[in-house]
Every structure is written in structure tokens, then in C-alpha cells.
XYZ file of C-alpha atoms in Angstrom:
689
model
C -20.961 155.652 17.210
C -23.343 154.255 14.607
C -27.146 154.053 15.226
C -29.945 153.501 13.623
C -33.553 154.347 13.830
C -35.779 152.925 15.943
C -39.412 154.168 16.706
C -38.593 157.424 15.917
C -35.270 157.306 18.356
C -31.886 157.154 17.524
C -30.256 154.303 19.528
C -27.081 153.159 19.704
C -26.299 149.997 17.917
C -24.760 148.547 20.921
C -27.272 149.088 23.005
C -29.913 147.641 20.773
C -31.742 144.198 21.762
C -32.543 142.085 18.714
C -34.971 139.655 18.772
C -33.874 137.009 15.599
C -36.957 135.387 14.170
C -36.463 131.931 13.974
C -38.720 129.378 11.708
C -39.863 126.352 13.625
C -38.399 123.139 12.726
C -40.399 121.268 9.803
C -41.340 117.859 10.326
C -39.342 115.047 8.807
C -39.725 113.193 5.550
C -41.434 110.236 7.311
C -44.015 112.995 8.670
C -42.994 112.374 12.278
C -42.617 115.689 14.528
C -39.367 117.302 15.136
C -37.368 116.395 18.234
C -37.373 119.027 20.761
C -33.770 119.583 22.511
C -33.936 121.046 25.840
C -31.182 123.860 26.491
C -28.940 122.629 29.189
C -27.972 125.836 30.417
C -31.703 126.697 31.562
C -32.900 125.269 34.932
C -36.261 123.333 34.533
C -39.202 124.360 36.450
C -40.560 122.339 39.235
C -42.674 119.514 37.032
C -46.530 119.125 37.995
C -46.996 116.600 40.970
C -48.498 113.605 40.193
C -48.853 111.861 43.515
C -51.530 112.103 45.973
C -49.946 114.861 47.599
C -49.351 118.101 45.725
C -47.343 120.854 46.366
C -49.271 123.929 45.602
C -47.018 126.657 47.106
C -44.095 125.995 45.820
C -45.095 124.656 42.035
C -43.286 127.391 39.969
C -40.280 126.709 41.974
C -37.166 125.337 40.643
C -37.090 121.524 40.981
C -35.016 119.686 43.098
C -32.249 117.127 42.250
C -34.707 113.655 42.563
C -32.214 110.890 42.234
C -32.914 108.272 39.841
C -32.952 104.422 40.757
C -29.623 103.568 39.991
C -28.100 106.555 41.887
C -30.576 105.755 44.628
C -29.049 102.150 44.598
C -25.327 103.120 44.719
C -26.139 105.432 47.583
C -27.352 102.420 49.736
C -25.518 99.575 48.574
C -22.352 101.125 50.050
C -23.906 101.680 53.708
C -25.258 98.136 53.469
C -22.045 96.198 52.357
C -20.198 98.198 55.949
C -23.114 96.335 57.409
C -22.347 92.937 56.165
C -18.549 93.103 57.284
C -19.415 95.101 60.673
C -22.181 94.160 61.869
C -22.831 91.698 64.786
C -25.626 88.796 65.108
C -27.817 90.384 67.615
C -30.376 87.212 67.505
C -29.713 83.373 68.415
C -32.588 82.486 66.309
C -30.812 83.757 63.478
C -27.686 81.691 64.116
C -29.477 78.350 65.391
C -32.077 78.396 62.960
C -30.704 79.731 59.747
C -26.794 80.038 59.977
C -26.552 76.565 61.355
C -28.532 74.977 58.883
C -27.252 76.443 55.873
C -23.763 75.671 57.144
C -25.071 72.071 57.211
C -26.413 71.938 53.982
C -23.051 73.464 52.093
C -20.243 72.082 54.461
C -22.021 68.856 56.136
C -21.632 70.104 59.839
C -23.752 72.518 62.230
C -26.154 72.310 64.836
C -29.977 71.530 64.603
C -32.801 73.035 66.380
C -36.072 70.926 67.409
C -37.770 73.235 64.754
C -35.973 70.937 62.090
C -37.240 67.581 63.433
C -39.421 65.809 60.619
C -42.142 65.718 63.834
C -42.451 69.146 63.857
C -41.153 70.908 60.303
C -42.039 74.455 61.080
C -38.577 76.083 59.063
C -38.618 75.911 55.166
C -35.382 74.291 53.576
C -36.246 76.205 50.704
C -35.493 79.436 52.371
C -31.930 77.968 53.095
C -31.597 76.649 49.324
C -31.967 80.037 47.462
C -29.007 81.544 49.867
C -26.914 78.200 49.491
C -25.055 80.063 46.097
C -23.186 82.387 47.867
C -22.803 80.553 51.155
C -20.558 78.371 49.205
C -18.278 81.191 48.849
C -18.361 82.626 52.356
C -20.319 83.611 55.284
C -19.742 87.036 54.190
C -20.446 87.101 50.553
C -23.794 85.440 51.858
C -24.522 89.193 53.785
C -23.043 91.272 51.455
C -25.763 89.484 48.419
C -28.671 90.199 51.374
C -27.338 93.682 51.786
C -27.470 93.994 48.158
C -30.737 92.855 47.028
C -32.021 95.005 50.243
C -30.523 98.355 48.530
C -32.226 97.212 45.205
C -35.694 96.963 46.627
C -35.462 100.017 48.868
C -34.573 102.102 45.815
C -37.466 100.679 44.272
C -39.668 101.781 47.374
C -37.967 105.120 46.997
C -39.017 105.682 43.691
C -42.473 104.445 43.982
C -42.913 106.833 46.899
C -41.339 109.978 44.563
C -43.587 109.245 41.806
C -46.732 108.305 43.366
C -46.867 109.990 46.954
C -44.777 113.232 46.394
C -41.193 114.107 45.490
C -40.734 115.707 49.049
C -41.638 112.427 50.328
C -39.594 110.359 48.318
C -36.496 111.977 49.162
C -37.017 111.961 52.843
C -37.872 107.921 52.600
C -34.052 107.752 50.762
C -32.250 109.705 53.222
C -34.157 107.749 56.153
C -33.132 104.492 54.728
C -29.807 104.908 54.328
C -29.282 106.409 57.432
C -31.750 104.132 59.680
C -30.591 102.058 62.421
C -33.092 99.827 62.195
C -32.661 98.718 58.461
C -29.110 99.031 59.075
C -29.553 96.144 61.270
C -32.164 94.461 59.289
C -31.218 94.646 55.768
C -28.296 92.262 56.127
C -29.712 89.926 58.871
C -30.240 86.265 57.605
C -34.137 85.728 58.959
C -37.214 85.312 56.987
C -38.450 88.344 58.802
C -35.889 90.464 56.394
C -36.662 88.179 53.461
C -40.309 89.239 54.078
C -39.292 92.759 54.287
C -37.549 92.851 50.959
C -40.824 91.803 49.466
C -43.331 93.857 51.558
C -41.204 96.923 50.500
C -42.181 95.428 46.254
C -45.189 95.120 47.294
C -45.764 98.277 48.754
C -44.059 100.060 45.700
C -46.458 98.375 43.666
C -49.565 99.232 45.456
C -48.251 102.729 45.938
C -49.575 103.241 42.355
C -53.128 104.406 41.294
C -55.631 101.702 42.396
C -57.217 102.076 38.857
C -53.963 100.720 37.390
C -55.717 97.415 35.961
C -54.604 93.554 37.013
C -51.145 94.311 36.332
C -50.862 96.504 39.686
C -52.643 94.370 42.049
C -50.999 91.122 40.717
C -47.483 92.119 40.855
C -48.424 93.369 44.622
C -50.058 90.317 45.604
C -47.016 88.252 44.124
C -44.746 89.711 46.416
C -46.714 89.672 49.577
C -47.130 85.943 48.884
C -43.519 85.409 48.303
C -43.066 87.599 51.543
C -45.287 85.241 53.360
C -44.602 81.861 52.072
C -41.076 82.377 51.774
C -40.340 84.187 54.577
C -43.039 84.655 57.356
C -46.487 84.418 57.056
C -47.419 87.114 59.393
C -46.424 89.700 56.715
C -48.874 89.370 54.910
C -51.414 91.375 57.249
C -49.612 94.662 55.761
C -51.239 93.737 52.583
C -54.565 93.385 54.242
C -55.488 97.366 53.488
C -54.526 96.728 49.900
C -57.074 94.008 49.136
C -59.799 95.821 50.643
C -59.021 98.788 48.546
C -58.859 96.781 45.349
C -62.162 95.188 46.000
C -64.626 98.043 47.721
C -62.080 101.695 46.588
C -62.423 103.099 43.655
C -59.232 104.677 42.346
C -58.291 108.930 42.543
C -58.610 109.079 38.605
C -61.422 106.278 37.773
C -65.310 107.243 37.258
C -67.730 104.927 37.333
C -70.795 105.514 35.635
C -74.143 105.348 36.784
C -75.575 101.984 36.733
C -71.936 100.339 36.300
C -70.953 99.934 39.715
C -71.705 96.116 39.499
C -69.754 95.519 36.542
C -66.982 97.626 38.153
C -67.051 95.154 41.138
C -66.843 92.139 39.057
C -63.889 93.337 37.463
C -62.151 94.495 40.528
C -63.026 90.945 42.079
C -61.823 89.022 38.608
C -58.432 91.112 38.694
C -57.612 89.893 42.678
C -58.710 86.836 41.541
C -56.113 86.376 38.773
C -53.638 88.273 41.402
C -54.189 85.563 44.038
C -54.174 82.885 42.147
C -50.682 83.860 40.529
C -49.236 84.309 43.836
C -50.207 81.039 45.208
C -48.174 79.673 42.718
C -45.417 80.871 45.356
C -46.553 78.047 47.209
C -45.861 75.005 44.876
C -41.838 75.152 44.927
C -41.599 75.350 48.711
C -44.143 72.424 49.135
C -41.911 70.306 46.826
C -38.301 71.322 48.336
C -39.855 71.288 52.138
C -41.569 67.800 51.220
C -38.478 66.648 49.498
C -36.389 67.985 52.533
C -38.623 65.697 55.666
C -39.700 62.582 52.891
C -43.210 63.691 53.827
C -45.968 66.377 53.037
C -44.670 69.321 54.525
C -46.129 72.980 54.347
C -44.122 74.690 56.555
C -45.695 78.215 56.742
C -49.095 76.775 57.621
C -46.976 74.714 60.302
C -45.652 78.235 61.816
C -49.201 79.483 61.875
C -50.788 76.667 63.730
C -47.657 76.517 66.036
C -48.094 80.291 66.753
C -51.802 80.741 66.866
C -53.233 77.254 67.993
C -50.115 75.482 70.079
C -50.590 72.129 72.081
C -50.810 72.118 75.689
C -47.708 73.222 77.089
C -45.943 74.254 74.155
C -46.257 77.335 72.193
C -43.677 80.698 71.554
C -44.611 82.244 75.017
C -42.313 79.423 76.255
C -39.657 81.729 74.913
C -40.478 84.615 76.552
C -43.053 87.613 77.040
C -42.640 91.318 76.683
C -45.303 93.966 78.141
C -47.301 95.791 75.699
C -44.914 98.756 74.958
C -41.930 96.215 73.750
C -42.436 97.623 70.327
C -42.799 101.308 71.336
C -39.259 101.070 73.294
C -37.696 99.003 70.453
C -39.020 101.653 67.990
C -37.359 104.278 69.594
C -34.350 102.881 70.021
C -34.150 101.968 66.538
C -35.714 104.739 64.908
C -35.574 107.394 67.483
C -37.876 110.434 66.249
C -39.110 108.481 63.083
C -41.421 106.338 65.453
C -43.666 109.237 67.150
C -43.768 110.955 63.336
C -44.909 107.591 61.813
C -47.894 106.861 64.722
C -48.754 110.461 64.127
C -49.426 109.936 60.427
C -53.069 109.646 60.506
C -53.780 112.515 62.722
C -51.554 114.490 60.561
C -54.044 113.818 57.184
C -56.848 115.179 59.488
C -55.463 118.219 60.451
C -53.668 118.922 56.677
C -57.416 118.748 55.362
C -58.608 121.376 57.912
C -55.486 123.819 57.583
C -54.023 123.009 54.138
C -56.666 120.983 51.994
C -54.894 122.292 48.733
C -52.035 119.736 49.616
C -54.531 116.911 48.075
C -55.335 118.865 44.878
C -58.145 121.501 44.153
C -61.395 120.183 45.302
C -63.001 121.050 41.835
C -60.465 118.033 40.459
C -62.275 115.311 42.334
C -65.141 113.754 40.661
C -68.017 112.737 43.085
C -67.693 109.224 42.610
C -63.970 109.232 42.875
C -61.883 108.141 46.201
C -60.295 111.743 47.815
C -56.137 111.668 47.878
C -56.284 112.013 51.341
C -58.252 108.659 52.026
C -56.271 107.047 49.560
C -53.052 108.207 51.351
C -54.578 106.795 54.789
C -55.086 103.449 52.893
C -51.363 103.756 52.273
C -50.235 104.721 55.989
C -52.642 102.297 57.797
C -50.847 99.069 57.112
C -48.181 100.197 59.454
C -50.346 100.967 62.424
C -52.586 97.747 61.917
C -49.332 95.660 62.168
C -48.400 97.412 64.951
C -51.265 96.754 66.938
C -51.821 92.709 66.365
C -48.255 92.432 67.085
C -48.757 94.396 70.249
C -51.351 92.211 71.482
C -49.295 88.838 71.361
C -47.613 87.966 74.702
C -44.110 86.860 72.923
C -42.326 89.694 71.583
C -39.256 90.220 68.994
C -37.397 92.919 67.711
C -37.646 90.874 64.367
C -41.218 90.329 64.247
C -41.388 94.083 63.259
C -38.624 94.060 60.306
C -41.486 94.077 57.442
C -43.007 97.130 58.307
C -39.838 98.597 58.826
C -40.591 100.599 55.492
C -44.074 101.343 56.354
C -42.594 102.828 59.215
C -40.356 105.345 57.114
C -43.149 106.088 54.708
C -45.330 107.523 57.520
C -42.633 109.396 59.209
C -42.037 111.004 55.949
C -45.351 111.824 55.123
C -45.534 113.342 58.650
C -42.867 115.263 57.866
C -43.838 116.749 54.760
C -47.686 117.335 56.008
C -46.082 119.673 59.118
C -44.309 121.353 56.763
C -47.076 122.065 54.662
C -48.702 123.749 57.961
C -46.113 126.325 58.345
C -46.104 126.922 54.499
C -49.826 127.601 54.934
C -49.195 129.577 57.841
C -46.726 131.620 56.078
C -48.302 132.331 52.995
C -51.670 133.584 55.304
C -49.606 135.730 56.995
C -47.322 137.168 53.925
C -49.821 136.547 51.069
C -46.829 136.107 48.864
C -46.529 132.674 46.947
C -43.537 133.830 45.450
C -41.842 134.914 48.954
C -42.836 131.321 50.136
C -40.901 129.749 46.722
C -37.526 131.903 47.803
C -37.662 131.361 51.391
C -35.289 128.532 52.696
C -36.473 128.206 56.358
C -39.103 125.346 55.118
C -36.240 123.063 53.733
C -33.802 123.838 56.618
C -36.917 122.794 59.083
C -37.816 119.300 57.040
C -33.526 119.055 56.736
C -32.760 119.618 60.325
C -35.330 117.165 61.334
C -34.060 114.331 59.168
C -30.402 115.200 60.086
C -30.870 114.915 64.032
C -32.778 111.355 63.252
C -29.369 110.182 61.187
C -27.141 111.283 64.161
C -29.182 109.478 66.430
C -28.791 106.384 63.983
C -25.484 106.792 63.806
C -25.285 106.904 67.698
C -27.330 103.566 67.859
C -25.086 101.885 65.097
C -21.769 103.205 66.725
C -23.524 101.578 70.334
C -24.024 98.182 68.513
C -20.582 98.016 66.909
C -18.857 99.208 70.364
C -20.525 97.626 72.832
C -21.582 93.975 71.608
C -19.098 93.456 68.576
C -16.637 91.279 70.924
C -17.775 87.979 69.738
C -16.644 88.513 66.467
C -13.388 89.764 67.440
C -12.821 86.775 69.542
C -13.471 84.019 66.999
C -11.373 85.793 64.297
C -8.601 85.946 66.750
C -9.464 82.390 66.966
C -9.002 81.532 63.238
C -6.610 84.275 62.432
C -3.942 83.729 65.266
C -4.709 81.390 67.918
C -5.035 78.412 65.794
C -2.038 79.198 63.609
C -0.047 80.108 66.804
C -0.648 76.230 67.790
C -0.077 75.168 64.505
C 3.762 76.499 64.761
C 3.868 75.610 68.650
C 3.285 72.104 67.732
C 4.526 71.851 64.426
C 7.552 74.272 64.113
C 8.270 72.881 60.316
C 4.991 74.304 59.118
C 6.544 77.612 59.534
C 10.297 77.489 60.256
C 10.302 81.438 59.751
C 7.499 82.136 62.532
C 8.395 82.313 65.961
C 5.487 81.392 67.600
C 6.609 82.882 71.164
C 6.141 86.316 69.965
C 3.452 88.818 71.952
C 0.281 88.809 69.901
C 1.395 92.101 67.839
C 4.624 90.738 66.468
C 3.322 87.302 65.860
C 0.706 89.005 63.434
C 3.053 90.448 61.625
C 5.068 87.674 61.231
C 2.051 85.550 59.934
C 1.165 88.119 57.543
C 4.747 87.800 55.903
C 4.230 84.125 55.453
C 0.657 83.755 54.393
C 1.215 80.432 52.869
C 0.596 78.961 56.456
C -1.005 75.550 56.414
C -3.310 74.189 59.160
C -3.777 70.870 57.987
C -1.639 69.653 60.541
C -4.860 70.608 63.120
C -6.636 68.051 61.944
C -5.532 65.421 64.131
C -5.400 67.265 67.005
C -9.332 67.001 67.630
C -9.795 70.283 69.010
C -12.888 71.494 70.835
C -14.256 74.737 71.660
C -16.781 74.820 74.533
C -19.807 77.203 74.893
C -21.509 77.860 78.370
C -23.457 80.538 79.423
C -22.502 82.209 76.157
C -24.397 79.946 73.941
C -26.858 82.598 72.550
C -23.727 84.943 71.501
C -22.308 81.947 69.474
C -21.546 83.678 65.932
C -22.487 80.020 64.153
C -19.986 77.963 62.463
C -19.176 79.745 59.611
C -16.689 81.372 61.891
C -15.205 78.653 63.646
C -12.369 76.651 61.561
C -13.344 73.199 60.498
C -10.634 71.845 63.075
C -12.631 72.858 65.864
C -15.553 70.745 67.231
C -17.999 73.300 68.948
C -19.925 72.189 72.008
C -21.974 73.273 75.188
C -21.095 72.908 78.861
C -23.862 72.944 81.636
C -24.810 76.704 82.593
C -27.406 77.851 84.184
C -29.773 78.032 81.374
C -32.015 75.167 81.666
C -34.395 75.270 78.295
C -33.490 73.122 75.567
C -30.318 73.564 73.014
C -29.731 72.985 69.606
C -27.518 69.717 68.496
C -25.023 68.465 66.234
C -26.952 67.068 63.459
C -27.078 63.201 63.070
C -25.589 60.817 60.353
C -27.929 60.608 57.079
C -30.539 58.152 58.161
C -34.263 58.584 55.985
C -32.910 61.284 53.646
C -33.075 60.503 49.807
C -33.547 62.605 46.601
C -32.706 66.502 46.758
C -31.057 66.288 49.930
C -29.043 63.418 51.076
C -28.315 64.102 54.233
C -29.825 64.180 57.681
C -32.748 66.489 57.094
C -35.751 63.829 56.691
C -34.086 61.777 59.930
C -35.926 62.218 63.189
C -33.354 63.308 65.576
C -33.230 62.179 69.245
C -33.467 64.211 72.175
C -35.871 67.205 71.027
C -38.993 68.350 71.847
C -41.252 71.351 71.471
C -41.854 72.344 74.946
C -37.962 73.933 75.568
C -37.532 71.423 78.032
C -33.769 70.825 78.751
C -32.028 67.697 77.066
C -29.033 66.369 78.850
C -27.226 65.476 75.523
C -26.072 68.395 75.230
C -23.319 68.980 77.429
C -19.736 67.674 77.225
C -17.514 67.442 80.529
C -15.556 71.039 80.708
C -12.304 68.761 81.112
C -12.751 67.763 77.410
C -12.562 71.193 76.182
C -9.571 72.821 74.711
C -11.356 76.130 74.180
C -13.871 78.137 76.380
C -15.326 81.050 75.273
C -16.742 83.170 78.401
C -17.675 86.781 79.257
C -16.936 87.921 82.815
C -18.702 90.592 84.351
C -17.027 91.747 87.429
C -20.509 93.601 88.666
C -22.618 90.684 88.457
C -22.673 87.700 91.046
C -21.924 84.283 89.939
C -23.899 80.978 90.470
C -22.054 77.950 90.797
C -23.046 76.144 87.268
C -21.371 80.401 85.935
C -18.010 80.469 87.923
C -15.607 83.348 86.518
C -13.751 81.042 84.413
C -11.148 84.182 83.434
C -10.004 83.888 87.249
C -9.219 80.197 87.453
C -5.641 80.163 86.167
C -5.065 76.924 87.471
C -6.808 75.487 84.562
C -7.139 78.491 81.603
C -4.691 80.662 80.114
C -6.136 84.188 78.615
C -5.786 83.665 74.595
C -7.692 86.920 73.658
C -10.268 89.435 75.450
C -12.435 91.973 74.482
C -14.633 94.651 76.229
C -18.043 93.826 76.433
C -21.071 95.757 77.758
C -22.587 94.435 80.567
C -26.488 95.586 79.495
C -27.929 94.609 82.861
C -26.099 96.497 84.958
C -25.707 99.466 82.411
C -28.467 102.465 82.606
C -30.637 102.069 79.271
C -29.931 105.273 77.703
C -26.356 105.209 77.460
C -26.341 101.264 76.692
C -29.168 102.243 74.048
C -26.931 104.889 72.193
C -23.470 105.854 72.190
C -22.750 109.882 72.165
C -19.647 111.884 72.137
C -20.627 113.486 75.109
C -17.786 113.749 78.256
C -18.304 110.590 80.956
C -21.098 109.060 78.348
C -19.394 105.718 78.414
C -18.170 105.728 81.944
C -21.552 105.335 83.365
C -22.067 102.250 81.723
C -20.480 98.684 83.126
C -18.218 96.648 80.941
C -16.743 92.938 81.341
C -14.732 90.671 78.816
C -15.764 88.492 76.489
C -13.100 85.893 76.567
C -10.982 82.878 74.626
C -9.564 81.142 77.094
C -7.247 78.100 76.376
C -6.525 75.262 78.688
C -3.456 74.830 80.781
C -0.821 72.689 78.612
C -2.544 72.490 75.696
C 0.553 73.199 73.437
C 2.574 70.504 75.458
C -0.363 68.068 75.297
C -1.362 68.428 71.836
C 2.508 68.185 70.779
C 2.298 64.841 73.040
C -0.849 63.792 71.105
C 0.350 64.354 67.597
C 3.776 62.403 67.927
C 1.632 59.568 69.259
């Protein structure tokens, strides 16, 4: 075998290591430096952490995959579209205060609440107007639009957390956003509090960047919070109070103020905040113009909402609609966020523990100048909005789940920070025992532990989402049956000539198949029948007029409820200009005292269909008899199982776990669509007349 001499040793040629000298690439003719192309086969080391939380023990480990904004958006939107299509409406305020007025603006019919009376004007038409585009397509198109926008802002929020807090925290936030039961329900809800949640996320994403970012950072953040409070829910701006205080009084983690320049620094900060505030207040201009055009008077709706909630007139106010104990939001948060809620509440104490046991998590102390703000303080300022907001809401007697929506992003951020800081404690303990940073970079114990916490939270969220769908989805099923099967069956029975090939006497499944073979079945023949759908004690689960065909008139019958119900919109009166319908007409029978109005009810004998729920485990009042058992007057058109939450255990009704006998602990009823006896015969006779 050939060999060559090397340092006096004969080394075989095939065993030699040859280092080829490579001349560095020269600059181009225009003088620009050469472009260095990285080797795709070499895995990059972890980049230097630029966020508030550092990773000193793992800085030499290989970098973990960090999804881009577009990839994160694609992940989230798949789940949000599922929520848009399959989530039931859980709040009657969403139906009557937003879906119904939107239906009126688009289709000219629906229910009106007292809040839309020009006398009170505490609901905004501007908020409705910006949703009319997708609403002209369909109900579900509107929900999918909400889900798409929520997906985008959630992706933006995730990227801001990854860049400005920590790459670990960013990944945790992404997974917790995707599979959170709370966000699953809130993201596609047609509510101002959900709208506020979107823009609070955008404002928070901007505020996570270093405070010394100039006027652009504070301007974008304040503008987003202004949209959240003026177009959405006014009280959401409370989440931006720490941001304002930081802007005015706190130095940045990278900003040095020379001695004697403090006054100038303060004036510059105040000027930037003034610019941001002026920019944010411009949001009010189109809102006030649109609402004033709708009500035909000067209407500042956000101010009216604040006045009604904080300074109500005697005998009125939000407490008329129910009060809850102080722990309501804690229980609600545990149901929707499970272990994330206690983790979020512990985020501020976790910072103090980290300063004691793992101070390098916030960087080397030598890197923090005397006149700069410690990264731990900056992190605490970004976590405190959730605690402040929760404390203020807890002090209010009237509590609702939707009031907490704007703080959902902060809750998830606080929980993610707690998880990462707790992981740092164990890393510090591991290093103290082993004295080996290399072993810390190679062990998978820490990643497995944090992954287990996140997976556990996701599984509990799945259990909550499953419970919501299986326990409370019956109203959507019943109204879908009315529109897709019951009315076509009535049409075929009353007018056989509409579909001569379809047998209306077939059982449900066979009739459905025959309809699928004859998709062109028209329902125009139902218009002169004047069908009436009545709702009694189920008025608060009515899924809106968007799911009721135009051939059917929904009305209320008397039940045990003695508060004020919405009523149909009256004929156009004073409405002029932008809104040519009854938006400026003062409706009769409206009051702000939750006092019952008798003109809401119709006699049950005038009802062609009745939606009712039957709970065998409950006692029935004379005003709410078991209509399902009244076979003399009603036929069952369609029934679906529905959870009797009042008589079921709190745990088994809150989550649906795949354990033997879990659902058997619950009590169930039936959510039914009832058809008046002889409706087919009477409808046929009416048509012949």
C-alpha cells in the first residue's frame, strides 16, 4: 500500500486526514461583502436568547423547532374552524344582543332587546356593521371569519412571547392556545368581549417588546387596546393599565439614562404616550358616527355601558340579572383552563422564587446597569395585568364567564411562564448535584416533565370540549332537524306535487336519504302557511333566527321566567340615513328594570311547533308542564338527549372522561321539537282555501 512520509511516520494514504485550504470568498465588484450560505446538513446551535428569560444552562444545546407565524396560524385555524362549525352557543346574551340584531340588519327580522332602544343605547351598531359582510353569506361563515381572525392574533401573540419572553415560553403558549377549552369557546363567540380579546392579544404582543422601543411600540399597543375598549368591551382597557404605568415611569432593560437627563427622558416618554393616546382615541370617531346615525341622536355607547354598570339608576343595573359568589371566576377558570389557572396565579410568586434559586434565568447581574430596570421587574409588569383584572372582576357582584375573555391570553402567558420558571428550578438543582452543564444539555428529564404538564392540560381541555358538545349541543341538532327534515316533510305532505318521487310517510332515516336524492326540493310553498314556532322555558337556549327558516315565525309562550324578554323589531319609524330600518324607533314595552312585559307572549294554541326540554328528574310547575307527554296535543317530531345539569354531579357534568360509568352518574333529559296534532291536515286545508 502506498504511503507518504508525514512527520517522520509512514501513514497509509487511505488513513490520512487531509485539510484542504480554502480561500475565503472575495467581495463582489460593487464592494458588498460575500453572502455566506449555511450548510443545511449542519444543525444550528441554540441562538442567543433575546427575551426577558434566559436559558443559561441550555445555551449550548441544539436549537428546538420554533414554528413561524404562518405555520402557527395554520395549526390554530384548523381547530378554530372546528369550533366555528360544532360549538353550541352558550350565552343567551350572544344570541339576543348580537346575533339577533345582526340578523335584523341583514334580513330585516329578528328579536330586539331593551339595550337597543334609543332611550338607553348601550349596544353598538358599529360592532354589528363590521360583521355584516360574512353574515350575508351565512351564520357559519361569520363564525369562521371570527375563528380565522382569532387564529391570526393568537399566532402573533405566540411569536411575541417567543421573541420577547423566551423561546420555551413561546412554544408553551402556542400549544396551550391550540388546545385550551376556554379559547375554543371564546374564539368564535360573537361577543364584544371576544372582540376585545382579539385586540388585547395584539396590544399585549406589542407591549411585550422592550419598553425603550420608541413611540411605535406604545402607539400600536394603545391603539389595539383602544379598539378593544371602544369597539369591544370598555372594561378590557383595564388590562392595559400596567402598560401605561411602565411607559411613564419605568426604564427599559436596555435603556440607559445619563445623569441629569431624567427630566428630558420623562418628557419624551410622556410625549410618546400622548401621541399614542391621541391615535387611539381616533377609533371613537367612526364608532360614534355610526351609532349616532343608527339611533338618530348623539350616542357614545362605550360611555353609556360604563355609566350603566358603574353608576346605575335606582332599581336598575347589572345585578338584576344575577349575582355570583366571589369564587365564581376561580371555578370557571378551573373548568375551562384546569391546571393552568393555579399556575397562572402562581406566576408572580414564581418570579421571586427564581430570583432566589436561579437568578441567572434573568441574565448575568453584570449585564444590568445601575439605571436600568431588572428583567424580573419587566416580566412582572407583563404578568400583573391578569391578576389585576381578575381581582377587579371578583369584586363585582354580577359575574359572567364572558367577562373574563379579554384576559385569556394573559392567563395562558402567566401559566407558560410558571411552567418555564419551575423547570429552571429543577435544572438549577440538577446542576448543583451533578456540576455538569453538559449533562444538563443532554438529559430529557426537563423537557419530558414540561411536556407532561402541557399534555395533561390538553387532555383535560379535550374532556371539557367533549362535555360541552355531548351535553349541550341538542339545540343545534333540533333546529337543524327542523330546517333540513321537518319542513321538507311538511312541504311534501301538504303539497305532494313539489316532490312526487319523495314519500313523506317514510321513517326519518329513509326520508333523509330520499331528500338527498332530490336536493332541489323547494320550500316556497310553505310561505302562505304562516308557521309559528314557540319557545317557552327554553328561551335562553334559542340558537338565534339564523337557524330558523324564513317560513317560520319564532314567538314566546309564558313560562316560569318573570323577567323581560326580547320582542320582534317594530316597523321602521324614525330611521333615516345609514340605517333605513327601525334602529331609531323607540319600541314599546321596553324597560331597564328586568320587569316582565306581557306583550311578549302568544297563546300556545296558535303554535304549530314547540321547542321544549323534558327533565324527568325535576318537578314541574303549572306554567311549565311536560309537553312531551301531552300526546293529545303534540307529536314528537325530533328529540335529542340533553344533560340535566341541575341534578347532575358538578364534576361529571363539567368534563367528559372515558372512564367506565362516568356518564351514568349524570341525569339526562330530552330536548324536543314537538309538532301540533293535525298540523299536516290543517296545513293542507289552509292551502286549499
